[in-house]
Coordinates of C-alpha atoms in Angstrom, one line a residue:
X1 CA 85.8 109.2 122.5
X2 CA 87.9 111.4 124.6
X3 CA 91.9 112.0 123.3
X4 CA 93.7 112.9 125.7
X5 CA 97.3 115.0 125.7
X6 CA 97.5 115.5 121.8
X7 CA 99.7 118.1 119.8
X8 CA 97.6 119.8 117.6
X9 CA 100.4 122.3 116.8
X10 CA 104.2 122.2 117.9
X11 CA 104.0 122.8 121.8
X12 CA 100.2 123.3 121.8
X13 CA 98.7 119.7 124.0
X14 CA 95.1 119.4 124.1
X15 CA 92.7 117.2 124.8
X16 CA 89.5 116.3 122.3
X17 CA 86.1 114.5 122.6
X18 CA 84.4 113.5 119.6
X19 CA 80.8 113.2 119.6
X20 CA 80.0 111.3 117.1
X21 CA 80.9 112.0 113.3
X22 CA 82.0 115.9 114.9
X23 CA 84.8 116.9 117.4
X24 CA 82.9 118.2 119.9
X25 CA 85.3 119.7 122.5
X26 CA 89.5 121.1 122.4
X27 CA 90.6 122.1 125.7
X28 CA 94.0 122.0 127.3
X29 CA 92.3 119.9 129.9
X30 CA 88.9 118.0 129.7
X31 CA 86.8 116.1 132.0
X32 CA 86.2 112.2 131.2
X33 CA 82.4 111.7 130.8
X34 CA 80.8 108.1 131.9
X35 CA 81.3 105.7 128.9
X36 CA 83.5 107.8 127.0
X37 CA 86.4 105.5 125.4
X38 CA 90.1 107.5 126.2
X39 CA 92.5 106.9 124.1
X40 CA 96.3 108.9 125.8
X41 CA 98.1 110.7 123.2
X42 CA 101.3 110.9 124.6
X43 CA 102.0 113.9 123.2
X44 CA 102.0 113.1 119.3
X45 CA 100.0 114.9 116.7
X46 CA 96.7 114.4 115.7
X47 CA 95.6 115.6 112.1
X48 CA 93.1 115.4 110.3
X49 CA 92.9 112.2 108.2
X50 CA 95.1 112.9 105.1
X51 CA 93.2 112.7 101.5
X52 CA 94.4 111.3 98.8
X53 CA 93.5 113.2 95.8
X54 CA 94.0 110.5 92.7
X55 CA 93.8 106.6 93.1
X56 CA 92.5 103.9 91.2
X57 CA 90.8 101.6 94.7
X58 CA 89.8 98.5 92.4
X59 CA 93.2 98.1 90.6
X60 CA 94.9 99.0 93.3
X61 CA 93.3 96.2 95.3
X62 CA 94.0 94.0 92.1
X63 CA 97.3 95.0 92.4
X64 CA 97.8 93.9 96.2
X65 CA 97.2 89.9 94.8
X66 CA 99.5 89.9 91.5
X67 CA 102.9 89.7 91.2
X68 CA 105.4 92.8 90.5
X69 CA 107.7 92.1 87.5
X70 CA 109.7 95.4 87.3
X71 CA 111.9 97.0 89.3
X72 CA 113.0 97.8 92.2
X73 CA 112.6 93.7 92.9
X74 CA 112.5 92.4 89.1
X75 CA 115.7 94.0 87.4
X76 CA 116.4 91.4 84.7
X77 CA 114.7 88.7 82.5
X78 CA 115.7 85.8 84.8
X79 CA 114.2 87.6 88.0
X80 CA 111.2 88.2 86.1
X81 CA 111.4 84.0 85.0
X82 CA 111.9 83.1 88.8
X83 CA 109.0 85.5 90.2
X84 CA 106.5 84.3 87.9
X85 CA 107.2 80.8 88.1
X86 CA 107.3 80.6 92.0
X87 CA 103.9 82.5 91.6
X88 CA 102.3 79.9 89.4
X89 CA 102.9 76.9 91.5
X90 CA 100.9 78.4 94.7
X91 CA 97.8 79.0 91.6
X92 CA 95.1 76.1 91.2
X93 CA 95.4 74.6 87.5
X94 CA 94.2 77.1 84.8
X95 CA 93.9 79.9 87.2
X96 CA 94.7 83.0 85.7
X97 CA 98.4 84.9 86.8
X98 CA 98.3 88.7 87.1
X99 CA 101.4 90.4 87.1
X100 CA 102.1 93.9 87.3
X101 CA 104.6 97.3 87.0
X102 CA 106.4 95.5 84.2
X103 CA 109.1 98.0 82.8
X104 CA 111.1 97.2 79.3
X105 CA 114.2 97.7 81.1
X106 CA 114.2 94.5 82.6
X107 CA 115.0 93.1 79.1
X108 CA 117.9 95.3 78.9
X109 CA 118.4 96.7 75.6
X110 CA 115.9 94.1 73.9
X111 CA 113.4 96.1 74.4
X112 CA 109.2 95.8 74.8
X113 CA 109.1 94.1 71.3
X114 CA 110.9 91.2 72.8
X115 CA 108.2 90.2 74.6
X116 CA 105.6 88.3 72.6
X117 CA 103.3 85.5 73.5
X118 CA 106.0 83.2 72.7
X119 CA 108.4 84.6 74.6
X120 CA 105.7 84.9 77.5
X121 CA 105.1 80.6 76.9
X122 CA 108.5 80.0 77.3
X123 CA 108.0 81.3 81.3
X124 CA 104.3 80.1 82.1
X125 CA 102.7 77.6 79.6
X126 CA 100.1 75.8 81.5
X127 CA 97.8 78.6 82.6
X128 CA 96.9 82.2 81.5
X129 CA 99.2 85.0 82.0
X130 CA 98.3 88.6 81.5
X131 CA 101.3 91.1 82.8
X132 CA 100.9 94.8 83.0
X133 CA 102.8 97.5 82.2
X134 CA 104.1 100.1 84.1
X135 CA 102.1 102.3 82.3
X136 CA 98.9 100.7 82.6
X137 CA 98.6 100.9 79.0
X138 CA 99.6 97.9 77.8
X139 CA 99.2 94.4 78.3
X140 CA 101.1 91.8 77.8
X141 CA 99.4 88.3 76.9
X142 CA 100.7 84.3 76.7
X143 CA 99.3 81.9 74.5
X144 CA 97.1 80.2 77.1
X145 CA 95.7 83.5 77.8
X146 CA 94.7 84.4 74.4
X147 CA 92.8 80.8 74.1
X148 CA 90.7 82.0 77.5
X149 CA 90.0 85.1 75.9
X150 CA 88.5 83.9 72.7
X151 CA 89.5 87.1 70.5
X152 CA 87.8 87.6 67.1
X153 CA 89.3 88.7 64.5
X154 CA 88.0 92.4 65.1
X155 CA 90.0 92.2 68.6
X156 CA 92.4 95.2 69.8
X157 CA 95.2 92.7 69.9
X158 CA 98.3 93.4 68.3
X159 CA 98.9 91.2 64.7
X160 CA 102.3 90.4 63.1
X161 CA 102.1 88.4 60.1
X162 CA 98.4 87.7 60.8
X163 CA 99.1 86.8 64.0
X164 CA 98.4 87.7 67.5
X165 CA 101.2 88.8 69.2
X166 CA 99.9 89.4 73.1
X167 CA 100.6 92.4 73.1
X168 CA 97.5 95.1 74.2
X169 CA 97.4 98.2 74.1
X170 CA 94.8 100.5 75.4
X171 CA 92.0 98.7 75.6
X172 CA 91.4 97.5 79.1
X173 CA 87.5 97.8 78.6
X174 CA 87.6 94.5 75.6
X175 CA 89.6 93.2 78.5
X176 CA 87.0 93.7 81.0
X177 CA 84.1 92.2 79.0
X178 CA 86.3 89.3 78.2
X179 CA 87.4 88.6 81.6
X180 CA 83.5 89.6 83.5
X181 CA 85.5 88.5 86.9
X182 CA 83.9 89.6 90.0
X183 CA 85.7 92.9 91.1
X184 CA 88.0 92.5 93.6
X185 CA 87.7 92.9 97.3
X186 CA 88.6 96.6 98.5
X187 CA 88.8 95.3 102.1
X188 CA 92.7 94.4 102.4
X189 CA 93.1 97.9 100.3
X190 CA 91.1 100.1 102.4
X191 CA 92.6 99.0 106.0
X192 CA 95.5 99.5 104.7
X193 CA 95.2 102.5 103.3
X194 CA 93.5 103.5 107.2
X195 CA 96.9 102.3 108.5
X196 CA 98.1 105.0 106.7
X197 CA 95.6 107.4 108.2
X198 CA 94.1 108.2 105.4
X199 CA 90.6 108.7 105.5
X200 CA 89.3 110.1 102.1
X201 CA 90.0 109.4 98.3
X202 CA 88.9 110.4 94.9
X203 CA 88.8 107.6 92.9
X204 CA 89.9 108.5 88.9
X205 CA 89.1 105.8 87.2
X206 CA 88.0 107.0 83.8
X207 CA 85.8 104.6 83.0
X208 CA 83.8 105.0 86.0
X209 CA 79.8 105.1 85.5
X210 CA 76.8 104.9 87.4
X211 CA 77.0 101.3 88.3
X212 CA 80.7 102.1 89.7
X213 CA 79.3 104.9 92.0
X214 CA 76.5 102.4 93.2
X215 CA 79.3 99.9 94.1
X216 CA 81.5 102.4 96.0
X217 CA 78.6 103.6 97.9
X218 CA 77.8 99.9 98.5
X219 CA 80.9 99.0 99.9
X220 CA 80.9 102.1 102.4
X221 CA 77.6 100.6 103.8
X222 CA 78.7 97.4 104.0
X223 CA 81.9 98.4 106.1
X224 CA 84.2 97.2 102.9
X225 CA 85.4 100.5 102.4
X226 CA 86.1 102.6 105.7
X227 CA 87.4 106.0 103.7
X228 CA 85.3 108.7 102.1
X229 CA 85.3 108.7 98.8
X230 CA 84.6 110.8 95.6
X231 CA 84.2 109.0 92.4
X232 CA 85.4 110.8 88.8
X233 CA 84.1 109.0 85.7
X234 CA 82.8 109.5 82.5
X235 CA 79.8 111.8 81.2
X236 CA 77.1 109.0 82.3
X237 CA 78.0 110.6 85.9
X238 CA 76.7 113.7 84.4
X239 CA 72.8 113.1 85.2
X240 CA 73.7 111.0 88.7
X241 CA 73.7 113.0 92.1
X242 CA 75.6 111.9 95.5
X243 CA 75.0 108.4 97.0
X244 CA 75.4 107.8 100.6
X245 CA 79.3 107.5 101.4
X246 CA 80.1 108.8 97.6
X247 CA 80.6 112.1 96.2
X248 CA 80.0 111.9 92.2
X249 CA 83.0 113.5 90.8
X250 CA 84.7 115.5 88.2
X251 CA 84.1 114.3 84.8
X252 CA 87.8 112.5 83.9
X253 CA 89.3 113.0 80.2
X254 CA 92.0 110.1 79.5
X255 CA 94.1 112.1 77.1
X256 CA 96.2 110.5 75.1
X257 CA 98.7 112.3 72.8
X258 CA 98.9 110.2 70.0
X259 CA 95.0 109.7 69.7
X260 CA 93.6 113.5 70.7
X261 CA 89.4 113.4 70.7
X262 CA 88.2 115.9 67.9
X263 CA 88.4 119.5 69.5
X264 CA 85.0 120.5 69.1
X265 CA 83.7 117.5 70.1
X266 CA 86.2 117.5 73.8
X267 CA 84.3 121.3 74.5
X268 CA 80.8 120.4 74.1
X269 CA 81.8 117.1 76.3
X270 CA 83.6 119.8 78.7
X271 CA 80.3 122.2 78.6
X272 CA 77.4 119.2 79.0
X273 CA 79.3 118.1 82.1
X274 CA 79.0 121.9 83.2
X275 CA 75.6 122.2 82.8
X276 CA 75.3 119.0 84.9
X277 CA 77.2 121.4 87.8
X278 CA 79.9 118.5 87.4
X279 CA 83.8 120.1 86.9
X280 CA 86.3 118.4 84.1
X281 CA 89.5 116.8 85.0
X282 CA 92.3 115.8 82.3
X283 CA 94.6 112.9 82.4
X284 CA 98.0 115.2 81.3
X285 CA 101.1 113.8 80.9
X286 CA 103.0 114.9 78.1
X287 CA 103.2 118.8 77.3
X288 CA 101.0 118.4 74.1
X289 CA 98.0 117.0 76.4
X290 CA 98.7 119.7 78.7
X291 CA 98.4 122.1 76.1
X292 CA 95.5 120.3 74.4
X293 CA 93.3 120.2 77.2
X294 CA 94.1 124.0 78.2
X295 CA 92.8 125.1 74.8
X296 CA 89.9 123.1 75.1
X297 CA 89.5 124.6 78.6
X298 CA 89.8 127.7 77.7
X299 CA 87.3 127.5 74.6
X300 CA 85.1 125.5 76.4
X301 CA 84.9 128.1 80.1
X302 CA 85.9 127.1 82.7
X303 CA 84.0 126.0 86.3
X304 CA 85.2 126.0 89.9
X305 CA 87.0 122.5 90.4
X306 CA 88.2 122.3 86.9
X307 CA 91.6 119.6 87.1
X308 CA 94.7 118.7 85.2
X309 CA 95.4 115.3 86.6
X310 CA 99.2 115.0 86.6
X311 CA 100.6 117.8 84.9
X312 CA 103.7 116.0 84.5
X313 CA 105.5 118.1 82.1
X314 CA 104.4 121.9 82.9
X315 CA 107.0 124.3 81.3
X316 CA 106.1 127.8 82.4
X317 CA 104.1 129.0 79.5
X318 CA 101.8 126.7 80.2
X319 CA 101.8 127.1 83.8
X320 CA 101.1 130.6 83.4
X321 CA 98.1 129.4 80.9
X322 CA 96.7 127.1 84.0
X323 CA 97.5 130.2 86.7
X324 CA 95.0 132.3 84.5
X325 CA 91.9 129.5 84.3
X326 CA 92.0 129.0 87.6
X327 CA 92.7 125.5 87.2
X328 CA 94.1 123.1 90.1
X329 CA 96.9 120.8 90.2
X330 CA 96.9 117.2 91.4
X331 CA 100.4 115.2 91.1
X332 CA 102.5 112.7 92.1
X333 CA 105.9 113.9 93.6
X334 CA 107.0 110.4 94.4
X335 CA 106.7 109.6 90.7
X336 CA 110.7 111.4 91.2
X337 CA 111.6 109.0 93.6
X338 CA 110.4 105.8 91.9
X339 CA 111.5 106.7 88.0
X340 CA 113.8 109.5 88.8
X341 CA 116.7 107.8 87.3
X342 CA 114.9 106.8 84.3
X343 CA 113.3 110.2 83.4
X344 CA 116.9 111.7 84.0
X345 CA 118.0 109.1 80.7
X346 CA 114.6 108.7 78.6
X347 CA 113.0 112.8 79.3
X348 CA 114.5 115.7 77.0
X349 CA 116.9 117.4 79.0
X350 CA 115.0 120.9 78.2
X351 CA 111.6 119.4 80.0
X352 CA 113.9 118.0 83.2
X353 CA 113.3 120.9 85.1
X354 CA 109.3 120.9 84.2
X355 CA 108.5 117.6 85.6
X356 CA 106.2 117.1 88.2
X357 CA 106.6 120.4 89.4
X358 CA 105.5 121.5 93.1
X359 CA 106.8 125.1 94.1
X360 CA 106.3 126.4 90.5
X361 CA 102.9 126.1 90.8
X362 CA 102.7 127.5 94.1
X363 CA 104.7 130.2 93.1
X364 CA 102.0 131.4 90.5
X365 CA 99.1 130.8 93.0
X366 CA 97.7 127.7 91.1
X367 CA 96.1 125.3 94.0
X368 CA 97.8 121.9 94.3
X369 CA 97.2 118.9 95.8
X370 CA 98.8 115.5 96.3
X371 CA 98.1 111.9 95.3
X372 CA 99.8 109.0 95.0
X373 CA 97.7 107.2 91.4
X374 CA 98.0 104.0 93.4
X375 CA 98.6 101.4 92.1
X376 CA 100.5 103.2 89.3
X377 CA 102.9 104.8 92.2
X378 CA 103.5 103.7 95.5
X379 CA 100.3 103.8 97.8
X380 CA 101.8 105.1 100.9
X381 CA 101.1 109.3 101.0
X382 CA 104.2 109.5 103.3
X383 CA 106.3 108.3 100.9
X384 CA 105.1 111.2 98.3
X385 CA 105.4 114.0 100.8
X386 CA 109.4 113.3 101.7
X387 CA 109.7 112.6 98.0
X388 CA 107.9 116.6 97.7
X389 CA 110.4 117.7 100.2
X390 CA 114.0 115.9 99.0
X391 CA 113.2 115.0 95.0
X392 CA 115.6 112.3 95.2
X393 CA 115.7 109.8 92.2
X394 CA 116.4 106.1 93.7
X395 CA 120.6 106.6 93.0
X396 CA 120.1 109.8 94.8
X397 CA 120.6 112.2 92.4
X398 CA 118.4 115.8 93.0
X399 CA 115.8 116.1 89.7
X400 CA 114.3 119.3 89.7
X401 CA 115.5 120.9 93.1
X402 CA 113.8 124.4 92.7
X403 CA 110.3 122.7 92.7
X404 CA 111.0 121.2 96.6
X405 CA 108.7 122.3 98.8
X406 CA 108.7 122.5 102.7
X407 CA 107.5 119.7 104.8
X408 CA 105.0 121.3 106.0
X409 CA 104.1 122.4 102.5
X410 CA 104.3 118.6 101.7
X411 CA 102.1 117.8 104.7
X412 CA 99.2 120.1 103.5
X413 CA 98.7 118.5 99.7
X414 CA 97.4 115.9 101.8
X415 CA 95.3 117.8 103.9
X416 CA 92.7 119.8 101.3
X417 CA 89.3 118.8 101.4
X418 CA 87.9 115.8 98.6
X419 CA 85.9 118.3 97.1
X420 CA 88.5 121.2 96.9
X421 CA 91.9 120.2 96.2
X422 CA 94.4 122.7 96.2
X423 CA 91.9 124.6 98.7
X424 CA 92.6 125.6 102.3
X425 CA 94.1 122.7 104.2
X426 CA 91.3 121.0 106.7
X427 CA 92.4 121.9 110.5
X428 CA 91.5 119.9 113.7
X429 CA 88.7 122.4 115.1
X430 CA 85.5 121.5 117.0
X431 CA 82.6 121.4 114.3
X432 CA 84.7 119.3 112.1
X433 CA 84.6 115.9 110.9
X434 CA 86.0 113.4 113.0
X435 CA 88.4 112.3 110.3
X436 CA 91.3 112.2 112.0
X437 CA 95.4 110.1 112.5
X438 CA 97.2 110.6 115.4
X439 CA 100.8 109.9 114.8
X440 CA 103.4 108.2 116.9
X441 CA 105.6 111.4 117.3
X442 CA 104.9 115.0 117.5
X443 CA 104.6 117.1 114.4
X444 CA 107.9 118.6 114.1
X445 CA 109.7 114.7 114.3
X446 CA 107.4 113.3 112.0
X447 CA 108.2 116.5 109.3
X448 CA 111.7 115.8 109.5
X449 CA 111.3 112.0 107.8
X450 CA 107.9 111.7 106.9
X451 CA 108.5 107.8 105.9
X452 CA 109.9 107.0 109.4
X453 CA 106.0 107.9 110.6
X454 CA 103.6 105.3 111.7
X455 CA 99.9 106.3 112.5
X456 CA 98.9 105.3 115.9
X457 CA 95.2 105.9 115.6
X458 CA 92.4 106.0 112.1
X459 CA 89.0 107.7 112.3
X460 CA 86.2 108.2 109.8
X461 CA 83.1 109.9 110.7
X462 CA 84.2 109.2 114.6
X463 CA 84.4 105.4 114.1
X464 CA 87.8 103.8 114.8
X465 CA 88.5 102.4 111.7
X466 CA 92.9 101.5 112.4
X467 CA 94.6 101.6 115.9
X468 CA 97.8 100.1 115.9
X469 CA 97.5 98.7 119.0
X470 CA 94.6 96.5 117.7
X471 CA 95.8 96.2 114.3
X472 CA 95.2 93.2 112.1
X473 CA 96.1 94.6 109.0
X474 CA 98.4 93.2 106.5
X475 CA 101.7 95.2 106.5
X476 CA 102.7 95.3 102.8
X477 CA 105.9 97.1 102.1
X478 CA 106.0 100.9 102.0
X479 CA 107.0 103.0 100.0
X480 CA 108.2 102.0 95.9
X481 CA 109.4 98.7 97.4
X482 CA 106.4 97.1 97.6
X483 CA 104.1 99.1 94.7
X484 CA 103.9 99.2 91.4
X485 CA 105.4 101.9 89.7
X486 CA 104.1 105.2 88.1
X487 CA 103.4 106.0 83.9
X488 CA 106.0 108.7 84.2
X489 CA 105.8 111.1 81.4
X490 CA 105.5 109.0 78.3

């Protein structure tokens, strides 16, 4: 492929041929060559295809076919009544209805204990609801759900008064067995995440084992999944090596704060997946999993590519503590613009200017990288980088304005390789992967409102995997409108 008239800085036009998976050629003017496909740039960037450093692909693509029951779109208990019944009447009798981002707000000062299986009935009766919360921690469960799932009495369900009350709390893997549903399609998900130009992920799914890295290197050969991608997971990943199209990844730590892993136990986890050359990365979103999983760090060593996963609360003590490790970031600045308002009422005033810091960490050279934790924030990476570069809440308030960074700053969390995050951003340079978006404006417009940018133009590996002119992609909303929301700090 030739692309012709390109901006590969502001004011710098080029022209570049990709020979297969490489860039082959820049030149401010270059010959067409018998067969070669030309695509005109018109003068708008080309990048190289942005990364996203922390999804979850499978429940993300679960996501795209349930329905969303909190807000923005569900704000009360009668919108939550009307979208869930006009969801069950387009189902086939006893087919299960998923919903999703579920906040307690929506009962208004009720509260999550409101909701019960009886409560649930009351909505959908005649087939099995499950509904997530925002969280992904919890979920909730009617009456003909927990007759399809067949609990015994040892199950993780919630009792009152000897009996089950839906309600779920961590403990998607019973779930899982119960359910043994086929996984869902990452087709829909990964064209539109190419629509996006993105072209790589890491996908931190905790749970992750050999059989998941199998499947994800499946569905790259099979054309199911068009990105790159890196697969975190748990200490079975520890003897496993690369796959074609998969990276094995860092070995992921869930932390919960109210259920910490024995200490000693955490280090010799943190050291075994050392020895296997495989880096740690911790799930931290309170400040007593940040400072859990630093101690255990610390006492366990540390390796190159060792990760705190959210760091959403980072006062500066403990920022300090991650500067000397050597550890890297990878957040979620759009979690501020999607729960903003809510972190501004529910968060201790004193950790306010601590959450979901950017500049701070920059500031104390600790390498960060951006991610969206689709589908527990919005999917779209534009989004995240004008929510990096304004930290609006959804009213509009300003929450934490010291930690905005520059849009260009924004730009490059996306831009690190899936290997390095926080690294040296990836440049368009001949040698490199053909992983590239061109945009449908030059640089310097498309920095000044990142969410007003569309990509033009997708490739992985030199394959075309998204051109808008071509494009049969679904369009799902952008943005917080049309994704589930984040698990915030609590």
């Amino acid at each position: 492929m030739l692309i012709r008239n390109v901006e590969l800085a502001p004011g710098e036009r080029i022209d570049v041929r990709i020979d297969g998976a490489r860039i082959a050629e820049l030149a401010p003017q270059l010959a067409w060559h018998a067969q070669e496909r030309v695509f005109e740039g018109g003068g708008a960037a080309l990048l190289p295809g942005l990364h996203d450093h922390h999804i979850h692909l499978r429940a993300l693509a679960a996501a795209f076919a349930s329905v969303h029951c909190g807000p923005p779109q569900v704000t009360d208990a009668a919108a939550l009544a009307a979208v869930l019944r006009a969801a069950s009447i387009r189902l086939a009798p006893g087919q299960w209805l998923r919903g999703i981002g579920f906040c307690e707000s929506v009962l208004g000062a009720a509260g999550i204990d409101a909701i019960d299986r009886d409560w649930l009935d009351e909505l959908v009766a005649d087939r099995p609801l499950r509904i997530q919360h925002r969280s992904g921690r919890l979920w909730l469960l009617n009456s003909a759900a927990l007759d399809a799932l067949a609990p015994t009495a040892d199950a993780p369900l919630e009792r009152r008064n000897g009996r089950w009350t839906g309600r779920l709390y961590d403990a998607d893997d019973w779930l899982r067995m119960r359910l043994r549903g086929a996984p869902p399609s990452l087709h829909a998900v990964s064209r539109w995440l190419a629509r996006r130009g993105v072209t790589g992920v890491t996908d931190t799914t905790h749970h992750n084992g050999p059989e998941a890295l199998h499947a994800f290197a499946a569905a790259r050969a099979s054309g199911e999944l068009l990105q790159q991608v890196r697969v975190m997971g748990d200490a079975r990943l520890d003897a496993q090596t690369d796959r074609p199209g998969a990276q094995r990844g860092e070995h992921k730590f869930h932390l919960h704060a109210h259920a910490l892993p024995e200490f000693d136990a955490l280090v010799a986890a943190i050291r075994a997946s050392h020895d296997a050359g495989r880096a740690a990365a911790f799930h931290c979103v309170t400040r007593t999993e940040l400072a859990f999983a630093l101690a255990a760090l610390r006492e366990a060593g540390v390796l190159p590519g060792d990760r705190i996963e959210h760091a959403s609360v980072a006062p500066p003590e403990l920022v300090e503590v991650i500067a000397a490790l050597g550890l890297t970031v990878v957040t979620q600045p759009h979690f501020i613009a999607e729960r903003g308002d809510d972190y501004r009422r529910d968060v201790d005033a004193a950790d306010q200017p601590w959450l979901y810091r950017l500049r701070g960490f920059l500031a104390t050279g600790v390498g960060l990288a951006g991610s969206t934790d689709a589908p527990f924030g919005s999917a779209d990476p534009w989004a995240a980088m004008q929510a990096a570069i304004d930290r609006r809440t959804p009213s509009g308030a300003v929450l934490g304005a010291a930690e905005a960074l520059t849009p260009a700053q924004a730009l490059d969390l996306f831009l690190a390789p899936l290997e390095a995050p926080g690294g040296a951003p990836r440049r368009v340079a001949v040698g490199e992967p053909a992983d590239l978006c061109l945009l449908d404006r030059p640089l310097a417009a498309a920095l000044r409102a990142p969410t007003q940018v569309e990509v033009r133009l997708t490739l992985v590996a030199g394959q075309v995997v998204y051109t808008r002119e071509d494009a049969d992609v679904p369009d799902y909303p952008r943005g917080s409108s049309g994704m589930p929301e984040s698990q915030g700090c609590a």
